[in-house]
Amino acid sequence: MNVAEKYTDAELIAAIGDTKHLNKAILFLYQQYARTTSSFIINYGASEQDAEDVFQETVVSFIDIVKKDKYRKEASIQTFLVSVARNIWLNEVKKRERSGFRERQFESGRDQKETDVSHQIGDLEKRRQLRELVNQLGEPCRKILLLFYYENLSMKEIVDHLPYENEQVVRNKKYKCLQQLTGIIKDHPAIASQIREIIK
Amino acid sequence: MELNAAHALIDHLDHSLKGQHSPEMEQKIRDDHETAVEWHYLRLAVESVQEAGLYDQVETAKQEWLAQQSVAGRPQGAVIRTIYRKVMSVAAMVLLLAGGAAIFKYMTISSPGLYEKYYSAYALNTTRGAGTTSAIEQAYNNKNWEAVLSLGNSASAKDINNKTYFLTGIAELELKKYDQAIDIFQQVIAVNAQSGSDYFEEEAEFYLAMSWIARNDVNEAMPLLEKIKADKNHLFHETVAKMSFLDLRIAAYKDHK
């Protein structure tokens, strides 16, 4: 079994900021805090699956906060994670309540405007939408963009990972894939405006 | 946008991500609306990819953790907690052997007792500047806790802020609804964490710790109290510095015995 490193709070923050140690840091977050945080969320009416999803969103948010240097070390990481998870879950609950309301409106024959819907979606939904935009790409495009923009691999390294002949072919493919993604985003102006708010 | 121009903008984006800036392209983005719009979408696309990449990475770790769960049957956290309990048991044994005085101390210390000893009501006007007194502040100053809760819970979205949350939390605490108080103080801290503010942060930290003590969960309060004790500029540093951490640790052990 791959046992995660043991970290103090300060060491964990440092590990999250270091790409080489991020995997171990995430595993440690799960080993150390997933149960406690999920139990807390379940007490608020979440199912086990909800709690699992919320904790995953919590970890993503926490890493994002740390990487953007917004984590101010209040209390402990555990308390912070529980607070973030609670916030995410309450937003999700509100979104579901609104969704039910919208469904009732729809059933009663009222028109639904896309912009109205986008204004009502919560942060959790925004993050899902954000990822879904990328998931609308075909796997080759998704892979090449992730390798370049998330893994920070060079063109030469990508040639070693993917079945392309040379760096120029990869470069041309990446141009097309990125333009394809911007096209997908342009087709969802309401989502784009929402995303700007959460990822600025 | 023409293909070459689009590719040039993408190249500029890639170079920017590596800290290499092109003054000419930056000027073009500033001057040309079409280029500026395209630039915005490109940045958004890259940020979407990074978000998806992080989610994938967390998903992979989650799957590894779930696999470990199925093999081990018990979470690592539980193992750590068991070890922690054993350590605390040994510590408690040492305390018991230390003599009659220690035994007496042990027998007489409890979370409710410490809460009564260390709790001090929050005086609204002594820590925040005077201004127009709102209805909830008036209710708070009159110690009309039910009214504070009613006003806090019925506040419109524009009136809800950390002060409203905090006063509602104190009202819950005064009414001995400790779980609700904990939820609210955590909410204050979470809102600050996400907004980058510190409005009522230190107040929420102290009274969150007191709420944990009140509900017989001193273990949860300890990180907060240790943080406040270590921060000489903290609003409640003096109060916490006077607390006996030995007593708190004994109570923590008794809470989980």
GROMACS .gro file of C-alpha atoms in nm:
model
  457
    1MET     CA    1   0.000   0.000   0.000
    2ASN     CA    2   0.119   0.348  -0.086
    3VAL     CA    3   0.115   0.529   0.246
    4ALA     CA    4   0.120   0.906   0.216
    5GLU     CA    5   0.386   1.117   0.377
    6LYS     CA    6   0.305   1.253   0.720
    7TYR     CA    7   0.288   1.629   0.712
    8THR     CA    8   0.247   1.906   0.962
    9ASP     CA    9   0.012   2.180   0.844
   10ALA     CA   10   0.307   2.392   0.733
   11GLU     CA   11   0.472   2.102   0.551
   12LEU     CA   12   0.145   2.018   0.378
   13ILE     CA   13   0.105   2.374   0.251
   14ALA     CA   14   0.462   2.363   0.120
   15ALA     CA   15   0.399   2.026  -0.048
   16ILE     CA   16   0.088   2.154  -0.224
   17GLY     CA   17   0.292   2.439  -0.366
   18ASP     CA   18   0.550   2.197  -0.505
   19THR     CA   19   0.434   2.012  -0.817
   20LYS     CA   20   0.659   1.716  -0.739
   21HIS     CA   21   0.492   1.657  -0.403
   22LEU     CA   22   0.135   1.744  -0.493
   23ASN     CA   23   0.020   1.385  -0.543
   24LYS     CA   24   0.141   1.279  -0.199
   25ALA     CA   25  -0.011   1.589  -0.046
   26ILE     CA   26  -0.351   1.513  -0.200
   27LEU     CA   27  -0.334   1.153  -0.080
   28PHE     CA   28  -0.249   1.276   0.267
   29LEU     CA   29  -0.548   1.511   0.260
   30TYR     CA   30  -0.768   1.213   0.183
   31GLN     CA   31  -0.611   0.983   0.439
   32GLN     CA   32  -0.619   1.240   0.712
   33TYR     CA   33  -0.932   1.447   0.655
   34ALA     CA   34  -1.178   1.273   0.419
   35ARG     CA   35  -1.358   1.075   0.690
   36THR     CA   36  -1.399   1.360   0.935
   37THR     CA   37  -1.508   1.608   0.672
   38SER     CA   38  -1.748   1.366   0.506
   39SER     CA   39  -1.907   1.280   0.842
   40PHE     CA   40  -1.962   1.647   0.900
   41ILE     CA   41  -2.130   1.693   0.563
   42ILE     CA   42  -2.344   1.383   0.609
   43ASN     CA   43  -2.472   1.539   0.930
   44TYR     CA   44  -2.602   1.817   0.710
   45GLY     CA   45  -2.811   1.579   0.504
   46ALA     CA   46  -2.562   1.476   0.238
   47SER     CA   47  -2.555   1.121   0.110
   48GLU     CA   48  -2.224   0.934   0.116
   49GLN     CA   49  -2.184   1.000  -0.255
   50ASP     CA   50  -2.261   1.369  -0.203
   51ALA     CA   51  -2.004   1.381   0.075
   52GLU     CA   52  -1.745   1.213  -0.146
   53ASP     CA   53  -1.810   1.464  -0.425
   54VAL     CA   54  -1.808   1.757  -0.185
   55PHE     CA   55  -1.479   1.650  -0.033
   56GLN     CA   56  -1.326   1.620  -0.377
   57GLU     CA   57  -1.444   1.972  -0.460
   58THR     CA   58  -1.313   2.082  -0.120
   59VAL     CA   59  -0.967   1.945  -0.194
   60VAL     CA   60  -0.965   2.111  -0.537
   61SER     CA   61  -1.071   2.442  -0.381
   62PHE     CA   62  -0.819   2.410  -0.101
   63ILE     CA   63  -0.532   2.346  -0.341
   64ASP     CA   64  -0.645   2.637  -0.555
   65ILE     CA   65  -0.656   2.863  -0.249
   66VAL     CA   66  -0.311   2.752  -0.137
   67LYS     CA   67  -0.160   2.789  -0.484
   68LYS     CA   68  -0.300   3.140  -0.514
   69ASP     CA   69  -0.145   3.215  -0.175
   70LYS     CA   70  -0.485   3.296  -0.025
   71TYR     CA   71  -0.462   3.047   0.261
   72ARG     CA   72  -0.406   3.241   0.581
   73LYS     CA   73  -0.349   2.950   0.821
   74GLU     CA   74  -0.644   3.021   1.046
   75ALA     CA   75  -0.709   2.749   1.303
   76SER     CA   76  -0.598   2.422   1.147
   77ILE     CA   77  -0.626   2.269   0.802
   78GLN     CA   78  -0.894   2.035   0.934
   79THR     CA   79  -1.111   2.322   1.055
   80PHE     CA   80  -1.053   2.505   0.729
   81LEU     CA   81  -1.145   2.204   0.517
   82VAL     CA   82  -1.462   2.146   0.716
   83SER     CA   83  -1.555   2.511   0.668
   84VAL     CA   84  -1.495   2.499   0.293
   85ALA     CA   85  -1.682   2.169   0.262
   86ARG     CA   86  -1.973   2.309   0.455
   87ASN     CA   87  -1.984   2.612   0.229
   88ILE     CA   88  -1.972   2.399  -0.083
   89TRP     CA   89  -2.246   2.172   0.047
   90LEU     CA   90  -2.475   2.458   0.149
   91ASN     CA   91  -2.431   2.614  -0.195
   92GLU     CA   92  -2.512   2.280  -0.350
   93VAL     CA   93  -2.826   2.249  -0.138
   94LYS     CA   94  -2.935   2.599  -0.240
   95LYS     CA   95  -2.868   2.518  -0.603
   96ARG     CA   96  -3.075   2.202  -0.582
   97GLU     CA   97  -3.359   2.390  -0.417
   98ARG     CA   98  -3.348   2.650  -0.693
   99SER     CA   99  -3.325   2.377  -0.952
  100GLY     CA  100  -3.642   2.223  -0.814
  101PHE     CA  101  -3.803   2.564  -0.830
  102ARG     CA  102  -3.694   2.609  -1.190
  103GLU     CA  103  -3.823   2.266  -1.280
  104ARG     CA  104  -4.159   2.356  -1.136
  105GLN     CA  105  -4.152   2.680  -1.335
  106PHE     CA  106  -4.062   2.490  -1.648
  107GLU     CA  107  -4.339   2.241  -1.590
  108SER     CA  108  -4.586   2.522  -1.554
  109GLY     CA  109  -4.489   2.643  -1.899
  110ARG     CA  110  -4.273   2.943  -1.822
  111ASP     CA  111  -3.980   3.023  -2.045
  112GLN     CA  112  -3.631   2.966  -1.920
  113LYS     CA  113  -3.351   3.190  -2.039
  114GLU     CA  114  -3.002   3.050  -2.034
  115THR     CA  115  -2.862   3.363  -1.876
  116ASP     CA  116  -3.109   3.337  -1.590
  117VAL     CA  117  -3.000   2.981  -1.526
  118SER     CA  118  -2.634   3.071  -1.530
  119HIS     CA  119  -2.694   3.346  -1.275
  120GLN     CA  120  -2.849   3.098  -1.038
  121ILE     CA  121  -2.587   2.824  -1.050
  122GLY     CA  122  -2.362   2.797  -0.748
  123ASP     CA  123  -1.984   2.768  -0.729
  124LEU     CA  124  -1.989   2.390  -0.733
  125GLU     CA  125  -2.191   2.395  -1.051
  126LYS     CA  126  -1.960   2.654  -1.204
  127ARG     CA  127  -1.662   2.431  -1.146
  128ARG     CA  128  -1.846   2.140  -1.300
  129GLN     CA  129  -1.935   2.353  -1.601
  130LEU     CA  130  -1.574   2.461  -1.630
  131ARG     CA  131  -1.454   2.103  -1.644
  132GLU     CA  132  -1.732   1.998  -1.877
  133LEU     CA  133  -1.615   2.253  -2.131
  134VAL     CA  134  -1.280   2.077  -2.142
  135ASN     CA  135  -1.448   1.738  -2.146
  136GLN     CA  136  -1.636   1.837  -2.462
  137LEU     CA  137  -1.303   1.815  -2.641
  138GLY     CA  138  -1.205   1.484  -2.794
  139GLU     CA  139  -0.959   1.282  -2.590
  140PRO     CA  140  -0.656   1.365  -2.811
  141CYS     CA  141  -0.718   1.739  -2.771
  142ARG     CA  142  -0.791   1.710  -2.400
  143LYS     CA  143  -0.472   1.513  -2.350
  144ILE     CA  144  -0.245   1.744  -2.544
  145LEU     CA  145  -0.379   2.054  -2.366
  146LEU     CA  146  -0.349   1.893  -2.024
  147LEU     CA  147   0.009   1.783  -2.092
  148PHE     CA  148   0.107   2.129  -2.207
  149TYR     CA  149  -0.092   2.359  -1.980
  150TYR     CA  150  -0.130   2.149  -1.663
  151GLU     CA  151   0.167   1.912  -1.665
  152ASN     CA  152   0.384   2.187  -1.817
  153LEU     CA  153   0.553   1.944  -2.056
  154SER     CA  154   0.752   2.079  -2.347
  155MET     CA  155   0.662   2.000  -2.707
  156LYS     CA  156   0.952   1.757  -2.718
  157GLU     CA  157   0.828   1.574  -2.408
  158ILE     CA  158   0.475   1.559  -2.550
  159VAL     CA  159   0.610   1.391  -2.864
  160ASP     CA  160   0.741   1.119  -2.632
  161HIS     CA  161   0.399   1.077  -2.469
  162LEU     CA  162   0.169   1.094  -2.769
  163PRO     CA  163   0.173   0.934  -3.115
  164TYR     CA  164   0.277   1.242  -3.311
  165GLU     CA  165   0.565   1.254  -3.552
  166ASN     CA  166   0.743   1.564  -3.438
  167GLU     CA  167   0.720   1.885  -3.237
  168GLN     CA  168   0.572   2.087  -3.524
  169VAL     CA  169   0.285   1.842  -3.560
  170VAL     CA  170   0.219   1.869  -3.187
  171ARG     CA  171   0.236   2.248  -3.203
  172ASN     CA  172  -0.016   2.263  -3.490
  173LYS     CA  173  -0.244   2.020  -3.310
  174LYS     CA  174  -0.227   2.226  -2.994
  175TYR     CA  175  -0.322   2.542  -3.188
  176LYS     CA  176  -0.630   2.368  -3.320
  177CYS     CA  177  -0.726   2.219  -2.987
  178LEU     CA  178  -0.698   2.547  -2.800
  179GLN     CA  179  -0.900   2.726  -3.065
  180GLN     CA  180  -1.158   2.449  -3.048
  181LEU     CA  181  -1.184   2.500  -2.672
  182THR     CA  182  -1.221   2.876  -2.703
  183GLY     CA  183  -1.496   2.808  -2.956
  184ILE     CA  184  -1.677   2.590  -2.703
  185ILE     CA  185  -1.646   2.862  -2.440
  186LYS     CA  186  -1.772   3.128  -2.682
  187ASP     CA  187  -2.081   2.916  -2.738
  188HIS     CA  188  -2.159   2.957  -2.366
  189PRO     CA  189  -2.127   3.330  -2.296
  190ALA     CA  190  -2.322   3.304  -1.971
  191ILE     CA  191  -2.090   3.035  -1.841
  192ALA     CA  192  -1.789   3.232  -1.957
  193SER     CA  193  -1.900   3.536  -1.761
  194GLN     CA  194  -1.960   3.323  -1.452
  195ILE     CA  195  -1.624   3.152  -1.486
  196ARG     CA  196  -1.446   3.485  -1.509
  197GLU     CA  197  -1.575   3.563  -1.162
  198ILE     CA  198  -1.450   3.246  -0.996
  199ILE     CA  199  -1.114   3.207  -1.163
  200LYS     CA  200  -1.000   3.567  -1.174
  201MET     CA  201  -0.922   3.665  -3.654
  202GLU     CA  202  -0.677   3.542  -3.918
  203LEU     CA  203  -0.500   3.215  -3.859
  204ASN     CA  204  -0.152   3.361  -3.830
  205ALA     CA  205  -0.268   3.629  -3.590
  206ALA     CA  206  -0.448   3.366  -3.381
  207HIS     CA  207  -0.136   3.150  -3.368
  208ALA     CA  208   0.077   3.449  -3.276
  209LEU     CA  209  -0.159   3.524  -2.988
  210ILE     CA  210  -0.139   3.163  -2.867
  211ASP     CA  211   0.240   3.176  -2.885
  212HIS     CA  212   0.230   3.497  -2.684
  213LEU     CA  213   0.009   3.327  -2.426
  214ASP     CA  214   0.248   3.031  -2.398
  215HIS     CA  215   0.544   3.262  -2.356
  216SER     CA  216   0.355   3.471  -2.098
  217LEU     CA  217   0.290   3.161  -1.892
  218LYS     CA  218   0.666   3.114  -1.876
  219GLY     CA  219   0.716   3.474  -1.774
  220GLN     CA  220   0.834   3.587  -2.117
  221HIS     CA  221   0.641   3.892  -2.225
  222SER     CA  222   0.619   4.060  -2.564
  223PRO     CA  223   0.562   4.436  -2.531
  224GLU     CA  224   0.437   4.453  -2.891
  225MET     CA  225   0.169   4.191  -2.836
  226GLU     CA  226   0.069   4.340  -2.504
  227GLN     CA  227   0.025   4.675  -2.676
  228LYS     CA  228  -0.184   4.512  -2.948
  229ILE     CA  229  -0.407   4.349  -2.686
  230ARG     CA  230  -0.455   4.687  -2.524
  231ASP     CA  231  -0.527   4.868  -2.852
  232ASP     CA  232  -0.724   4.618  -3.057
  233HIS     CA  233  -1.062   4.509  -2.925
  234GLU     CA  234  -1.085   4.190  -3.130
  235THR     CA  235  -0.743   4.082  -3.011
  236ALA     CA  236  -0.834   4.167  -2.652
  237VAL     CA  237  -1.149   3.955  -2.670
  238GLU     CA  238  -0.962   3.662  -2.822
  239TRP     CA  239  -0.692   3.697  -2.557
  240HIS     CA  240  -0.956   3.678  -2.286
  241TYR     CA  241  -1.101   3.358  -2.428
  242LEU     CA  242  -0.758   3.200  -2.465
  243ARG     CA  243  -0.675   3.272  -2.103
  244LEU     CA  244  -1.011   3.136  -1.998
  245ALA     CA  245  -0.948   2.821  -2.201
  246VAL     CA  246  -0.612   2.763  -2.034
  247GLU     CA  247  -0.760   2.821  -1.690
  248SER     CA  248  -1.033   2.569  -1.774
  249VAL     CA  249  -0.767   2.315  -1.870
  250GLN     CA  250  -0.579   2.377  -1.546
  251GLU     CA  251  -0.899   2.336  -1.346
  252ALA     CA  252  -0.974   2.009  -1.526
  253GLY     CA  253  -0.616   1.891  -1.472
  254LEU     CA  254  -0.629   1.957  -1.101
  255TYR     CA  255  -0.964   1.781  -1.072
  256ASP     CA  256  -0.822   1.480  -1.257
  257GLN     CA  257  -0.522   1.470  -1.027
  258VAL     CA  258  -0.743   1.481  -0.718
  259GLU     CA  259  -0.967   1.215  -0.871
  260THR     CA  260  -0.663   0.987  -0.918
  261ALA     CA  261  -0.559   1.035  -0.556
  262LYS     CA  262  -0.915   0.973  -0.443
  263GLN     CA  263  -0.927   0.644  -0.631
  264GLU     CA  264  -0.597   0.542  -0.472
  265TRP     CA  265  -0.734   0.630  -0.129
  266LEU     CA  266  -1.057   0.437  -0.194
  267ALA     CA  267  -0.850   0.136  -0.300
  268GLN     CA  268  -0.653   0.164   0.022
  269GLN     CA  269  -0.978   0.181   0.216
  270SER     CA  270  -1.099  -0.142   0.067
  271VAL     CA  271  -0.768  -0.314   0.145
  272ALA     CA  272  -0.709  -0.176   0.489
  273GLY     CA  273  -1.071  -0.172   0.596
  274ARG     CA  274  -1.003   0.120   0.822
  275PRO     CA  275  -0.906   0.476   0.739
  276GLN     CA  276  -0.559   0.600   0.819
  277GLY     CA  277  -0.716   0.880   1.023
  278ALA     CA  278  -0.873   0.625   1.255
  279VAL     CA  279  -0.539   0.455   1.306
  280ILE     CA  280  -0.376   0.784   1.391
  281ARG     CA  281  -0.659   0.865   1.625
  282THR     CA  282  -0.616   0.527   1.797
  283ILE     CA  283  -0.247   0.591   1.842
  284TYR     CA  284  -0.329   0.935   1.969
  285ARG     CA  285  -0.571   0.790   2.220
  286LYS     CA  286  -0.310   0.546   2.340
  287VAL     CA  287  -0.062   0.826   2.384
  288MET     CA  288  -0.320   1.022   2.575
  289SER     CA  289  -0.395   0.716   2.786
  290VAL     CA  290  -0.030   0.687   2.880
  291ALA     CA  291  -0.021   1.057   2.955
  292ALA     CA  292  -0.326   1.021   3.174
  293MET     CA  293  -0.166   0.726   3.357
  294VAL     CA  294   0.139   0.937   3.432
  295LEU     CA  295  -0.086   1.207   3.563
  296LEU     CA  296  -0.271   0.963   3.787
  297LEU     CA  297   0.054   0.834   3.929
  298ALA     CA  298   0.178   1.183   3.998
  299GLY     CA  299  -0.001   1.194   4.330
  300GLY     CA  300  -0.312   1.294   4.512
  301ALA     CA  301  -0.305   1.650   4.394
  302ALA     CA  302  -0.297   1.540   4.036
  303ILE     CA  303  -0.578   1.294   4.098
  304PHE     CA  304  -0.787   1.566   4.254
  305LYS     CA  305  -0.717   1.792   3.962
  306TYR     CA  306  -0.808   1.524   3.719
  307MET     CA  307  -1.131   1.445   3.897
  308THR     CA  308  -1.243   1.804   3.918
  309ILE     CA  309  -1.162   1.925   3.567
  310SER     CA  310  -1.428   1.906   3.299
  311SER     CA  311  -1.510   2.079   2.976
  312PRO     CA  312  -1.825   2.244   3.117
  313GLY     CA  313  -1.622   2.361   3.414
  314LEU     CA  314  -1.355   2.512   3.191
  315TYR     CA  315  -1.620   2.672   2.974
  316GLU     CA  316  -1.778   2.837   3.279
  317LYS     CA  317  -1.433   2.945   3.399
  318TYR     CA  318  -1.308   3.092   3.072
  319TYR     CA  319  -1.621   3.213   2.896
  320SER     CA  320  -1.673   3.585   2.889
  321ALA     CA  321  -1.962   3.747   2.712
  322TYR     CA  322  -1.873   3.937   2.398
  323ALA     CA  323  -1.921   4.311   2.446
  324LEU     CA  324  -2.018   4.449   2.108
  325ASN     CA  325  -1.923   4.812   2.163
  326THR     CA  326  -1.582   4.757   2.311
  327THR     CA  327  -1.422   4.603   2.006
  328ARG     CA  328  -1.593   4.763   1.714
  329GLY     CA  329  -1.637   5.131   1.645
  330ALA     CA  330  -1.958   5.305   1.726
  331GLY     CA  331  -2.192   5.386   1.443
  332THR     CA  332  -2.556   5.352   1.362
  333THR     CA  333  -2.691   5.079   1.586
  334SER     CA  334  -2.887   4.823   1.390
  335ALA     CA  335  -3.184   4.630   1.522
  336ILE     CA  336  -2.974   4.318   1.569
  337GLU     CA  337  -2.710   4.515   1.760
  338GLN     CA  338  -2.979   4.661   1.985
  339ALA     CA  339  -3.121   4.316   2.052
  340TYR     CA  340  -2.771   4.190   2.120
  341ASN     CA  341  -2.690   4.469   2.363
  342ASN     CA  342  -3.020   4.396   2.541
  343LYS     CA  343  -2.920   4.028   2.558
  344ASN     CA  344  -3.242   3.940   2.382
  345TRP     CA  345  -3.092   3.629   2.223
  346GLU     CA  346  -3.411   3.501   2.065
  347ALA     CA  347  -3.457   3.837   1.894
  348VAL     CA  348  -3.095   3.827   1.772
  349LEU     CA  349  -3.159   3.485   1.620
  350SER     CA  350  -3.483   3.597   1.465
  351LEU     CA  351  -3.327   3.908   1.313
  352GLY     CA  352  -3.019   3.720   1.198
  353ASN     CA  353  -3.216   3.441   1.037
  354SER     CA  354  -3.457   3.676   0.863
  355ALA     CA  355  -3.193   3.921   0.741
  356SER     CA  356  -3.202   3.989   0.371
  357ALA     CA  357  -2.903   3.891   0.159
  358LYS     CA  358  -2.769   4.247   0.148
  359ASP     CA  359  -2.778   4.272   0.528
  360ILE     CA  360  -2.603   3.942   0.592
  361ASN     CA  361  -2.238   3.985   0.671
  362ASN     CA  362  -1.987   3.839   0.913
  363LYS     CA  363  -2.107   4.068   1.191
  364THR     CA  364  -2.463   3.939   1.153
  365TYR     CA  365  -2.334   3.582   1.144
  366PHE     CA  366  -2.114   3.639   1.444
  367LEU     CA  367  -2.383   3.797   1.662
  368THR     CA  368  -2.619   3.515   1.567
  369GLY     CA  369  -2.348   3.268   1.667
  370ILE     CA  370  -2.307   3.433   2.007
  371ALA     CA  371  -2.683   3.420   2.056
  372GLU     CA  372  -2.680   3.047   1.982
  373LEU     CA  373  -2.392   3.005   2.226
  374GLU     CA  374  -2.573   3.199   2.499
  375LEU     CA  375  -2.877   2.979   2.444
  376LYS     CA  376  -2.651   2.674   2.479
  377LYS     CA  377  -2.713   2.563   2.121
  378TYR     CA  378  -2.351   2.476   2.076
  379ASP     CA  379  -2.368   2.286   1.747
  380GLN     CA  380  -2.548   2.574   1.580
  381ALA     CA  381  -2.295   2.820   1.722
  382ILE     CA  382  -2.007   2.612   1.586
  383ASP     CA  383  -2.165   2.604   1.240
  384ILE     CA  384  -2.204   2.980   1.236
  385PHE     CA  385  -1.854   3.064   1.360
  386GLN     CA  386  -1.708   2.824   1.104
  387GLN     CA  387  -1.915   3.001   0.844
  388VAL     CA  388  -1.756   3.335   0.940
  389ILE     CA  389  -1.409   3.184   0.902
  390ALA     CA  390  -1.501   3.019   0.572
  391VAL     CA  391  -1.645   3.339   0.428
  392ASN     CA  392  -1.327   3.523   0.520
  393ALA     CA  393  -1.111   3.249   0.375
  394GLN     CA  394  -1.287   3.273   0.045
  395SER     CA  395  -1.314   3.650   0.033
  396GLY     CA  396  -0.969   3.729   0.171
  397SER     CA  397  -1.123   3.940   0.447
  398ASP     CA  398  -1.069   3.917   0.823
  399TYR     CA  399  -1.398   4.076   0.934
  400PHE     CA  400  -1.485   3.931   1.277
  401GLU     CA  401  -1.225   3.661   1.212
  402GLU     CA  402  -1.052   3.672   1.550
  403GLU     CA  403  -1.379   3.697   1.738
  404ALA     CA  404  -1.511   3.395   1.550
  405GLU     CA  405  -1.195   3.197   1.622
  406PHE     CA  406  -1.214   3.254   1.997
  407TYR     CA  407  -1.584   3.186   2.032
  408LEU     CA  408  -1.558   2.885   1.801
  409ALA     CA  409  -1.301   2.745   2.044
  410MET     CA  410  -1.531   2.823   2.338
  411SER     CA  411  -1.818   2.651   2.157
  412TRP     CA  412  -1.612   2.336   2.109
  413ILE     CA  413  -1.524   2.339   2.480
  414ALA     CA  414  -1.889   2.389   2.571
  415ARG     CA  415  -1.993   2.083   2.374
  416ASN     CA  416  -1.729   1.869   2.546
  417ASP     CA  417  -1.494   1.862   2.248
  418VAL     CA  418  -1.183   2.038   2.373
  419ASN     CA  419  -0.968   1.854   2.118
  420GLU     CA  420  -1.128   2.059   1.843
  421ALA     CA  421  -1.069   2.379   2.037
  422MET     CA  422  -0.700   2.318   2.102
  423PRO     CA  423  -0.558   2.416   1.758
  424LEU     CA  424  -0.753   2.741   1.772
  425LEU     CA  425  -0.644   2.818   2.127
  426GLU     CA  426  -0.281   2.736   2.051
  427LYS     CA  427  -0.293   2.962   1.748
  428ILE     CA  428  -0.442   3.249   1.948
  429LYS     CA  429  -0.188   3.198   2.226
  430ALA     CA  430   0.098   3.211   1.976
  431ASP     CA  431  -0.031   3.532   1.815
  432LYS     CA  432   0.044   3.823   2.045
  433ASN     CA  433  -0.157   4.057   1.825
  434HIS     CA  434  -0.468   3.844   1.840
  435LEU     CA  435  -0.768   4.018   1.995
  436PHE     CA  436  -0.807   3.737   2.247
  437HIS     CA  437  -0.439   3.662   2.308
  438GLU     CA  438  -0.442   3.790   2.667
  439THR     CA  439  -0.754   3.591   2.750
  440VAL     CA  440  -0.617   3.267   2.609
  441ALA     CA  441  -0.269   3.320   2.753
  442LYS     CA  442  -0.425   3.308   3.099
  443MET     CA  443  -0.583   2.969   3.035
  444SER     CA  444  -0.427   2.655   3.178
  445PHE     CA  445  -0.339   2.437   2.880
  446LEU     CA  446  -0.273   2.147   3.116
  447ASP     CA  447  -0.633   2.171   3.236
  448LEU     CA  448  -0.753   2.193   2.877
  449ARG     CA  449  -0.556   1.884   2.779
  450ILE     CA  450  -0.692   1.689   3.073
  451ALA     CA  451  -1.043   1.793   2.974
  452ALA     CA  452  -0.968   1.694   2.616
  453TYR     CA  453  -0.869   1.349   2.734
  454LYS     CA  454  -1.177   1.316   2.951
  455ASP     CA  455  -1.401   1.426   2.663
  456HIS     CA  456  -1.283   1.134   2.455
  457LYS     CA  457  -1.230   0.875   2.726
   0.00000   0.00000   0.00000
